[in-house]
CSV table of C-alpha atoms in Angstrom, one decimal:
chain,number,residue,atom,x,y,z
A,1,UNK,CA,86.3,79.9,76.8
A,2,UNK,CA,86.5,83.2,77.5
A,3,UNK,CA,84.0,82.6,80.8
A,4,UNK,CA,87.1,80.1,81.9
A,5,UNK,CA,89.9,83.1,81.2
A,6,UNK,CA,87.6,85.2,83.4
A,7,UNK,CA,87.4,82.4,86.6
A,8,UNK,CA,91.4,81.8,86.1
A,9,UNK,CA,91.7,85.8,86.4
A,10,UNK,CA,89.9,86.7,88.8
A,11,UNK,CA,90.7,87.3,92.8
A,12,UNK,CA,89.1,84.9,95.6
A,13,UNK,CA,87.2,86.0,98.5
A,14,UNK,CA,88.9,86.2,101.7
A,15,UNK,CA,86.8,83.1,102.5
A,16,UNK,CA,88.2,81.2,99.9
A,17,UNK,CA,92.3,82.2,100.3
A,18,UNK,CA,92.6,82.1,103.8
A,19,UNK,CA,91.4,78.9,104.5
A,20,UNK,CA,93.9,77.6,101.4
A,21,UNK,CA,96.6,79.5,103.4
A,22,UNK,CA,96.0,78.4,106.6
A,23,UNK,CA,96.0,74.5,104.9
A,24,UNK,CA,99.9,74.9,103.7
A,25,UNK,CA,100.8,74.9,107.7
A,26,UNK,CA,99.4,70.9,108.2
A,27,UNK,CA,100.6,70.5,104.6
A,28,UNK,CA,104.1,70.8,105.3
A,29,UNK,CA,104.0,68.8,108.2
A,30,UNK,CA,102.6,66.3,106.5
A,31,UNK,CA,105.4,66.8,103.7
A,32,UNK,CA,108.0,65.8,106.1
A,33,UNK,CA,107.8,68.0,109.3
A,34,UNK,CA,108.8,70.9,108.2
A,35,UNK,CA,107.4,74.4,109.9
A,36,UNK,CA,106.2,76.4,107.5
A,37,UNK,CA,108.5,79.7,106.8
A,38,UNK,CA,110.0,81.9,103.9
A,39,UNK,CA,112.1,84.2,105.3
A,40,UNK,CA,115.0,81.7,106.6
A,41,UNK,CA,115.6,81.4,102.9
A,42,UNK,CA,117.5,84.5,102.8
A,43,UNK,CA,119.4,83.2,105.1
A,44,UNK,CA,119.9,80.3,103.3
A,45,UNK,CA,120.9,82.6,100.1
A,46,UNK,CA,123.5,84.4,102.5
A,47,UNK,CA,125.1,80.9,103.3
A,48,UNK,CA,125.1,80.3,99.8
A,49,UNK,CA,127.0,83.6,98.3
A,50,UNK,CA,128.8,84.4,100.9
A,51,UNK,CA,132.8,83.1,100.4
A,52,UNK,CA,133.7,81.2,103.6
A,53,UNK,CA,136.3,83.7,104.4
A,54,UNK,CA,133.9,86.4,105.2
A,55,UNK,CA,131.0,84.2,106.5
A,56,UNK,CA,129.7,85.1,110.1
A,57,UNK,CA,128.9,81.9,112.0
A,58,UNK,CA,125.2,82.5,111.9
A,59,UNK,CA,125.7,81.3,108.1
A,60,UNK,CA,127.9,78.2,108.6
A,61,UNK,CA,125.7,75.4,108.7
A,62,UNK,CA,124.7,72.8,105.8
A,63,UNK,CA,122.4,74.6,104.2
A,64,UNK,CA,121.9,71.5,102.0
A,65,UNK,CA,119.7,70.0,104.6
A,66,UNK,CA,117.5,72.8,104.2
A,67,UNK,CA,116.9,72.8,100.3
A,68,UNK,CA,113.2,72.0,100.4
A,69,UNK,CA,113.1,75.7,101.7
A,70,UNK,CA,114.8,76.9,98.8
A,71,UNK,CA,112.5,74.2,96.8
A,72,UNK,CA,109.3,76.4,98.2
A,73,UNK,CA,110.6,79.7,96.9
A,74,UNK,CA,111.1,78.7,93.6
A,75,UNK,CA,107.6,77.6,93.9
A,76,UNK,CA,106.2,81.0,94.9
A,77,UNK,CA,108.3,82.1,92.1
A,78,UNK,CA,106.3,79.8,89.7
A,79,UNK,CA,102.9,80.7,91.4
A,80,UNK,CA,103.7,84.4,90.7
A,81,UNK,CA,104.4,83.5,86.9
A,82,UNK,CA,101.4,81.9,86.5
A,83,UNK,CA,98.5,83.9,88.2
A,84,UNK,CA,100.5,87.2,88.4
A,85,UNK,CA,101.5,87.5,85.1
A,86,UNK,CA,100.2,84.6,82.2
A,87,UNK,CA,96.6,84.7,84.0
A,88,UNK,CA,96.8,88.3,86.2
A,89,UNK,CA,93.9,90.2,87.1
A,90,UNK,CA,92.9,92.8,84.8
A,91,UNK,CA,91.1,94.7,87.0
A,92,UNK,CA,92.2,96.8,90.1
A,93,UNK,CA,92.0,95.1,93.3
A,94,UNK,CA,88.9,95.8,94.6
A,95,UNK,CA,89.6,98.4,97.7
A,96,UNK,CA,87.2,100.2,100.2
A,97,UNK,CA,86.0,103.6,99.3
A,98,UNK,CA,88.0,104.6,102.3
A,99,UNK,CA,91.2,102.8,100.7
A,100,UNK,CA,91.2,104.0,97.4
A,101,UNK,CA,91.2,107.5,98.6
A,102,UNK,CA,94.0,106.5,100.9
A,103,UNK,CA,96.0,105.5,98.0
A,104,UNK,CA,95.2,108.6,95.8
A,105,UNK,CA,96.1,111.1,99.3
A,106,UNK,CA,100.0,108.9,99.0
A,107,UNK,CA,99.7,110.5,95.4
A,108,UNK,CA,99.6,107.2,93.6
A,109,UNK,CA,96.5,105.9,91.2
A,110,UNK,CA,95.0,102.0,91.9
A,111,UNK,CA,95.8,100.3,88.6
A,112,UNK,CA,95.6,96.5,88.0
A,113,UNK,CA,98.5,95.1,89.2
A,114,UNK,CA,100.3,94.1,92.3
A,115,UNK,CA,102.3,96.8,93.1
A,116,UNK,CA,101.3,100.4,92.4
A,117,UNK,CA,103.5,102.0,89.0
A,118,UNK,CA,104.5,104.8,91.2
A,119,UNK,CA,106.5,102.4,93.6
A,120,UNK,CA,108.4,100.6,90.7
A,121,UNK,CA,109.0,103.5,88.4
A,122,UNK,CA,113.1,103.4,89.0
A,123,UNK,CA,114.0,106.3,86.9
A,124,UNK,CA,113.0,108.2,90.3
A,125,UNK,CA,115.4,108.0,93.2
A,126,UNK,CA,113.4,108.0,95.7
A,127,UNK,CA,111.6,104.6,95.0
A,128,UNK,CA,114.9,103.2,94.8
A,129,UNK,CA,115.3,104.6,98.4
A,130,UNK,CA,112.0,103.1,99.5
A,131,UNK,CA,112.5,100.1,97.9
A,132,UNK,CA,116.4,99.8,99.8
A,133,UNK,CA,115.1,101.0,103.1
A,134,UNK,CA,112.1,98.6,102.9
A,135,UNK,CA,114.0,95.5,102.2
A,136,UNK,CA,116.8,96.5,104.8
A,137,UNK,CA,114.0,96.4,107.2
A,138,UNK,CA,112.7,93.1,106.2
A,139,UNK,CA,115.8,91.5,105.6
A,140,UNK,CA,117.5,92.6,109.3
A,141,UNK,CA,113.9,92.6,111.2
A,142,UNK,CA,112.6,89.0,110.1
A,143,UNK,CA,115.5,87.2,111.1
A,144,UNK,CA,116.2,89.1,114.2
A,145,UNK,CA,112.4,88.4,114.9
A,146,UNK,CA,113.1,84.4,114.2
A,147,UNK,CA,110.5,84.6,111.1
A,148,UNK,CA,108.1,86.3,108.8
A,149,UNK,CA,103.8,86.5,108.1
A,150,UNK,CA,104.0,82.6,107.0
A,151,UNK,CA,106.5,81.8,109.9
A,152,UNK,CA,104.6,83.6,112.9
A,153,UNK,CA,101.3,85.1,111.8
A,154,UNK,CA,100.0,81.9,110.1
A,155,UNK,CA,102.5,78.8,111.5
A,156,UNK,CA,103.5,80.0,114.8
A,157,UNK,CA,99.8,80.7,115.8
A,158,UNK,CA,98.4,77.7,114.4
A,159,UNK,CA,100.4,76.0,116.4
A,160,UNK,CA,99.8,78.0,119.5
A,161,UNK,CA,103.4,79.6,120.0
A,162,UNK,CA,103.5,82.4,122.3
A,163,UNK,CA,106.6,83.9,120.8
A,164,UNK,CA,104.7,84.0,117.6
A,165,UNK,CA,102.2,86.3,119.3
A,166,UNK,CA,104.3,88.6,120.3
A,167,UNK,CA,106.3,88.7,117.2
A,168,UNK,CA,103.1,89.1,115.4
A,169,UNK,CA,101.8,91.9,117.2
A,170,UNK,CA,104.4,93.6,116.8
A,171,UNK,CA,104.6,93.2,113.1
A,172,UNK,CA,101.3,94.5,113.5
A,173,UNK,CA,102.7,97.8,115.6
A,174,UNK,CA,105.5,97.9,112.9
A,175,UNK,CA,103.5,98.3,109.8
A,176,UNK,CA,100.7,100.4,111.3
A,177,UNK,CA,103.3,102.9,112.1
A,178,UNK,CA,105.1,103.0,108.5
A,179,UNK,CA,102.1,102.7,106.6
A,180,UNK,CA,100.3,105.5,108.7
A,181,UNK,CA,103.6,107.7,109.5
A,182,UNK,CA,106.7,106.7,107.3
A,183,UNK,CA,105.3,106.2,104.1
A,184,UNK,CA,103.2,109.4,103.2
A,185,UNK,CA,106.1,110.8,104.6
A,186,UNK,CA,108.7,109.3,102.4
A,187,UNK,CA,105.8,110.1,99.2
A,188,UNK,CA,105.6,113.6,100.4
A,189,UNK,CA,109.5,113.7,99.8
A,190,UNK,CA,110.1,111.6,96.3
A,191,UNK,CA,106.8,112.8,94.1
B,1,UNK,CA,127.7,73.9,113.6
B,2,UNK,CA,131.0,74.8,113.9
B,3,UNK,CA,133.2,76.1,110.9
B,4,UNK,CA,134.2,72.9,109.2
B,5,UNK,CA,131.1,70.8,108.6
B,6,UNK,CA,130.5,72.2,105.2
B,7,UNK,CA,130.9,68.6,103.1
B,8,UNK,CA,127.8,68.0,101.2
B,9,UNK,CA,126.3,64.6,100.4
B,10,UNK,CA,128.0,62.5,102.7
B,11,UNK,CA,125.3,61.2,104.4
B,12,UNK,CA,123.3,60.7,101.0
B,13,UNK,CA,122.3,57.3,100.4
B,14,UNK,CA,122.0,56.0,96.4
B,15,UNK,CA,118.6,54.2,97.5
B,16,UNK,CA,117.5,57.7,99.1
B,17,UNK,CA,118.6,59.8,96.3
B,18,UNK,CA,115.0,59.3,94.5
B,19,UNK,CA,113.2,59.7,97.2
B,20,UNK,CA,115.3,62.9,98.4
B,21,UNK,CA,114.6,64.3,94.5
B,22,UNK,CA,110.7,63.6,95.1
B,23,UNK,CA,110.5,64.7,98.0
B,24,UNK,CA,112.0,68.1,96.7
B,25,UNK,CA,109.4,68.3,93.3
B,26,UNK,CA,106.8,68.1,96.1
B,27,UNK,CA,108.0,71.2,98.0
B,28,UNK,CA,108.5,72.9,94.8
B,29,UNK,CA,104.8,71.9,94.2
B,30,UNK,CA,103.8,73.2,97.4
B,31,UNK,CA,105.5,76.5,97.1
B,32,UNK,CA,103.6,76.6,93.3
B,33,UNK,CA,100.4,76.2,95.8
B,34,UNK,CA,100.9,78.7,98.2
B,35,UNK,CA,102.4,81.6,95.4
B,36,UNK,CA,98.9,80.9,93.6
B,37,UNK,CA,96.9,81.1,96.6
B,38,UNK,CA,99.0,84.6,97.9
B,39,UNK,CA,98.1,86.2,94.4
B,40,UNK,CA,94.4,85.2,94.0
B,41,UNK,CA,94.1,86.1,97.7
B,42,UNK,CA,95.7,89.2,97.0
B,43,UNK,CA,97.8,88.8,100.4
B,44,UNK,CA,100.8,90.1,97.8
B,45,UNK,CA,99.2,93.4,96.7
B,46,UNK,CA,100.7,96.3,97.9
B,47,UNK,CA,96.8,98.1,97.8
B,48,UNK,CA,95.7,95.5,100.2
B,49,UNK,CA,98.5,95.7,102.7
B,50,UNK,CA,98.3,99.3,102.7
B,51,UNK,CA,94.4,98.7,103.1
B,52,UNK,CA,94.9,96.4,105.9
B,53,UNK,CA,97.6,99.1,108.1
B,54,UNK,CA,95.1,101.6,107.8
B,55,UNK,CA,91.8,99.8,109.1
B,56,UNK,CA,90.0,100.9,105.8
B,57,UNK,CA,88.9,96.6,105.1
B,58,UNK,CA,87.7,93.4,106.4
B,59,UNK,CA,89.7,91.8,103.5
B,60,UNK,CA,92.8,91.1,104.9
B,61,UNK,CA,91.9,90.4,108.3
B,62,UNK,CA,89.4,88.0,107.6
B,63,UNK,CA,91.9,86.2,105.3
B,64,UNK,CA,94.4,85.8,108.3
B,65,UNK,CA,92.2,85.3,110.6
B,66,UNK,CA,90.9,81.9,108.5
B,67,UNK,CA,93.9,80.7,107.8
B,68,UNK,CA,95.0,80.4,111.1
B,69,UNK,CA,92.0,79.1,112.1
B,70,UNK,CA,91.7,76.6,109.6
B,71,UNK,CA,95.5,76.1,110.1
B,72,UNK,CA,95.0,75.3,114.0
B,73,UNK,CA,92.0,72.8,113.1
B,74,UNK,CA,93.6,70.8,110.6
B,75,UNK,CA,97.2,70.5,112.4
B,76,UNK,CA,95.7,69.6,115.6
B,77,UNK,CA,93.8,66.9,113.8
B,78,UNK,CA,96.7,66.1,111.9
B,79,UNK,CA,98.6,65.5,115.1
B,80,UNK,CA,95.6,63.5,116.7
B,81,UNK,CA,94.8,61.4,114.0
B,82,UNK,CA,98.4,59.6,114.4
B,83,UNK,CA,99.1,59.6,111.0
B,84,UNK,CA,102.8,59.7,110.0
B,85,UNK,CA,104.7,62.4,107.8
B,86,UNK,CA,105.3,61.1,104.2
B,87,UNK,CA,108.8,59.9,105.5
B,88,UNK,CA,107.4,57.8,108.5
B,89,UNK,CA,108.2,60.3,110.9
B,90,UNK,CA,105.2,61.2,113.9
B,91,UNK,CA,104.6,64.5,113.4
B,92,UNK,CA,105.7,67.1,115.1
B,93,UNK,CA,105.8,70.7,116.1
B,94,UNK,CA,109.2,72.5,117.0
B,95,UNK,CA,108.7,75.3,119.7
B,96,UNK,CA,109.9,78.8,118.8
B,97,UNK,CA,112.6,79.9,121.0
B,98,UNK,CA,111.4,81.6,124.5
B,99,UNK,CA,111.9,84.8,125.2
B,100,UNK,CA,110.6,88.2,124.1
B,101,UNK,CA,113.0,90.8,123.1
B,102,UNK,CA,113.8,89.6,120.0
B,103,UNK,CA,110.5,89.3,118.8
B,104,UNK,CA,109.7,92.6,120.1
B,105,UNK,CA,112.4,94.7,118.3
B,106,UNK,CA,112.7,92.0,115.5
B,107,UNK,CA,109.0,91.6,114.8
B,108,UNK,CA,108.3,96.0,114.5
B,109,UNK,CA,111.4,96.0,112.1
B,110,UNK,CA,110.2,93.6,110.0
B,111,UNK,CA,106.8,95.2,110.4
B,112,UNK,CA,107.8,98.6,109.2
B,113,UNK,CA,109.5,97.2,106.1
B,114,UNK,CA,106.1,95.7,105.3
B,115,UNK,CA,103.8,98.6,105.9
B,116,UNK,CA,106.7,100.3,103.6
B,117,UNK,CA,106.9,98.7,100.4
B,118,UNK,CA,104.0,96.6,101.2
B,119,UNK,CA,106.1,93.0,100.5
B,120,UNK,CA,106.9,90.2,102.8
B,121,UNK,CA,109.4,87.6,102.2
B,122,UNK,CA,106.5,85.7,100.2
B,123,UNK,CA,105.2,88.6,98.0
B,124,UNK,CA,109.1,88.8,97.1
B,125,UNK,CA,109.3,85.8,95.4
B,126,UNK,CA,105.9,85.9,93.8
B,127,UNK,CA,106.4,89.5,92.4
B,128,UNK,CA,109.4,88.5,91.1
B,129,UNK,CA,107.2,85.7,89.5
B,130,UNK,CA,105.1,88.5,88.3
B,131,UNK,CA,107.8,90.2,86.7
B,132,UNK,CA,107.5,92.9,89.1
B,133,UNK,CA,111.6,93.2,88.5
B,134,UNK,CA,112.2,96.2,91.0
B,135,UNK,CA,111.5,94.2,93.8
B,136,UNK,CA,115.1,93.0,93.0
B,137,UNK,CA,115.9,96.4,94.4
B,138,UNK,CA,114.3,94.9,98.0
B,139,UNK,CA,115.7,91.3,97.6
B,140,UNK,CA,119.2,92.2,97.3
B,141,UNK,CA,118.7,94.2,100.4
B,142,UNK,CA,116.6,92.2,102.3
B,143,UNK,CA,119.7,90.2,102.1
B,144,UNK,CA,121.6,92.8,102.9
B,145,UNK,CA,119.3,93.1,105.8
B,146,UNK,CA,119.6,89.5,106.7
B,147,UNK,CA,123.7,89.6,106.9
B,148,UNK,CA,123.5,92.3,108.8
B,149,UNK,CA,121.6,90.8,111.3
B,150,UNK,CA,124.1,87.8,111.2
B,151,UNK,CA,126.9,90.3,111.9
B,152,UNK,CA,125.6,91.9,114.7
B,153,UNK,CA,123.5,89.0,116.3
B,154,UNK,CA,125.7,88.9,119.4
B,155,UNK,CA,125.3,92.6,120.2
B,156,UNK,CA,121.7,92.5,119.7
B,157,UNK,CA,119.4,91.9,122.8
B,158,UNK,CA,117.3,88.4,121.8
């Protein structure tokens, strides 16, 4: 029993979960055409809330048609429940020596978990500033960039689109440069 | 598109209405799939995102690097094979809009939210799974972020 608990909790090799990834592309083909992407449901959620009144047109459209979208993300919400929190990981993620000093230089401590305690603590305003800044980002940058990881990075080059090159490359330059330059800046600032 | 077409269900037929509410379990079952497979491949740690920005593991690189391998095999045998989407339909890929500006400006925003807080679209929804509740904080402004972008979009270079 408790062998079982250990195989539900434990993490896969990259061998393992990025093959499984790369299957959810032809999967949702398969499912009824649809390209493979996450981010177009915030869109979806703007065209929801927002009263028609104040609704640019990039948000008028039947958003209806594209529920299995919204389907999806209450799927990865599920998924999260499940092997995030009922069956998580009790150990740390396994990082390289390299990484784990990394993450002790941005003055934070690798826990078990998903996202380090020091980036969720909210009684500090600062991670509430990281949090808002880093969401803005996302938010503005993946639509204006057509598409996220699962739209570009894993759909857009399975499928051999040269704007999903470009986009991801430069989600690449993107995070290099804020994980490198922006972030221990910003730690330096709200420890 | 324009302004007015906002009547739902009019082109819902009874005998379709089953098959539409299927249909939907099945993405819902897929999206179950893929929020499993993003936690136990720890694509939605921060540690490993941080990890992957800074060069310091093979982990993360060789788990995009299969998946859009194995994704590129099995769609392209998909497509060969002839076989038909679950509705009858042949299948097919829709191109990404040409051009480059937008993906050059959109994708290094995007990119330096992620390196940030170390979340994607994906990891939202599954942290919020996870009961990682301050990634509310991020959600409400990545949708912030998104209407913005739906504000300006004509100013903006694409």
């Amino acid at each position: 029993m408790t062998e079982l608990l250990d195989l539900l909790r434990s993490p896969w090799p990259w061998y393992v979960g990025g093959p499984l990834i790369g299957l959810t592309v032809p999967l949702l083909l398969w499912l009824g055409n649809k390209g493979f992407g996450i981010s177009a449901n915030l869109r979806h959620a703007c065209a929801i809330l927002l009263p028609d009144s104040a609704k640019p047109s990039f948000f008028r459209y039947d958003w209806r048609k594209e529920r299995w979208n919204l389907m999806f993300a209450g799927g990865l919400v599920l998924g999260g429940l499940l092997t995030g929190l009922i069956f998580a990981n009790p150990d740390p993620a396994r990082l390289s020596a390299a990484g784990v000093q990394s993450v002790q230089e941005l003055g934070m401590q690798v826990r078990p978990g998903l996202v380090p305690a020091e980036l969720t603590d909210l009684s500090n305003p600062g991670v509430w500033l990281l949090l808002a800044f880093s969401g803005l980002l996302v938010g503005f940058g993946t639509r204006y960039g057509g598409g996220c990881t699962s739209g570009h990075a894993i759909t857009g080059l399975s499928t051999l689109q040269g704007p999903s090159l470009i986009a991801t490359v430069s989600f690449f330059v993107g995070g290099i440069l804020s994980a490198n330059l922006l972030l221990p800046l910003f730690m330096a600032v709200i420890r | 598109m324009t302004g007015t077409s906002s009547i739902p269900g009019v082109h819902t037929e009874p005998s379709s209405t089953t098959r539409a509410a299927t249909g939907l379990l099945l993405y819902l079952l897929a999206g179950l799939y893929f929020g499993v497979v993003l936690v136990k491949s720890e694509a939605a740690s921060w540690y490993r995102i941080q990890e992957m920005f800074r060069f310091e593991s093979f982990h993360m690189f060789g788990l995009m690097g299969s998946a859009v391998f194995t994704g590129m095999v099995t769609t392209m045998l998909l497509r060969r094979s002839g076989l038909k989407s679950r509705d009858g339909q042949t299948i097919r890929v829709t191109d990404k809009e040409k051009g480059w500006r937008r993906y050059v400006f959109g994708g290094l925003t995007f990119g330096m939210g992620w390196g940030l807080a170390g979340v994607c679209p994906g990891p939202i929804f599954v942290l919020l799974g996870a009961g990682v509740w301050p990634i509310l904080v991020v959600l409400a402004f990545a949708l912030l972020g998104t209407y913005l972008y739906g504000v300006l979009k004509d100013k903006l270079p694409h």
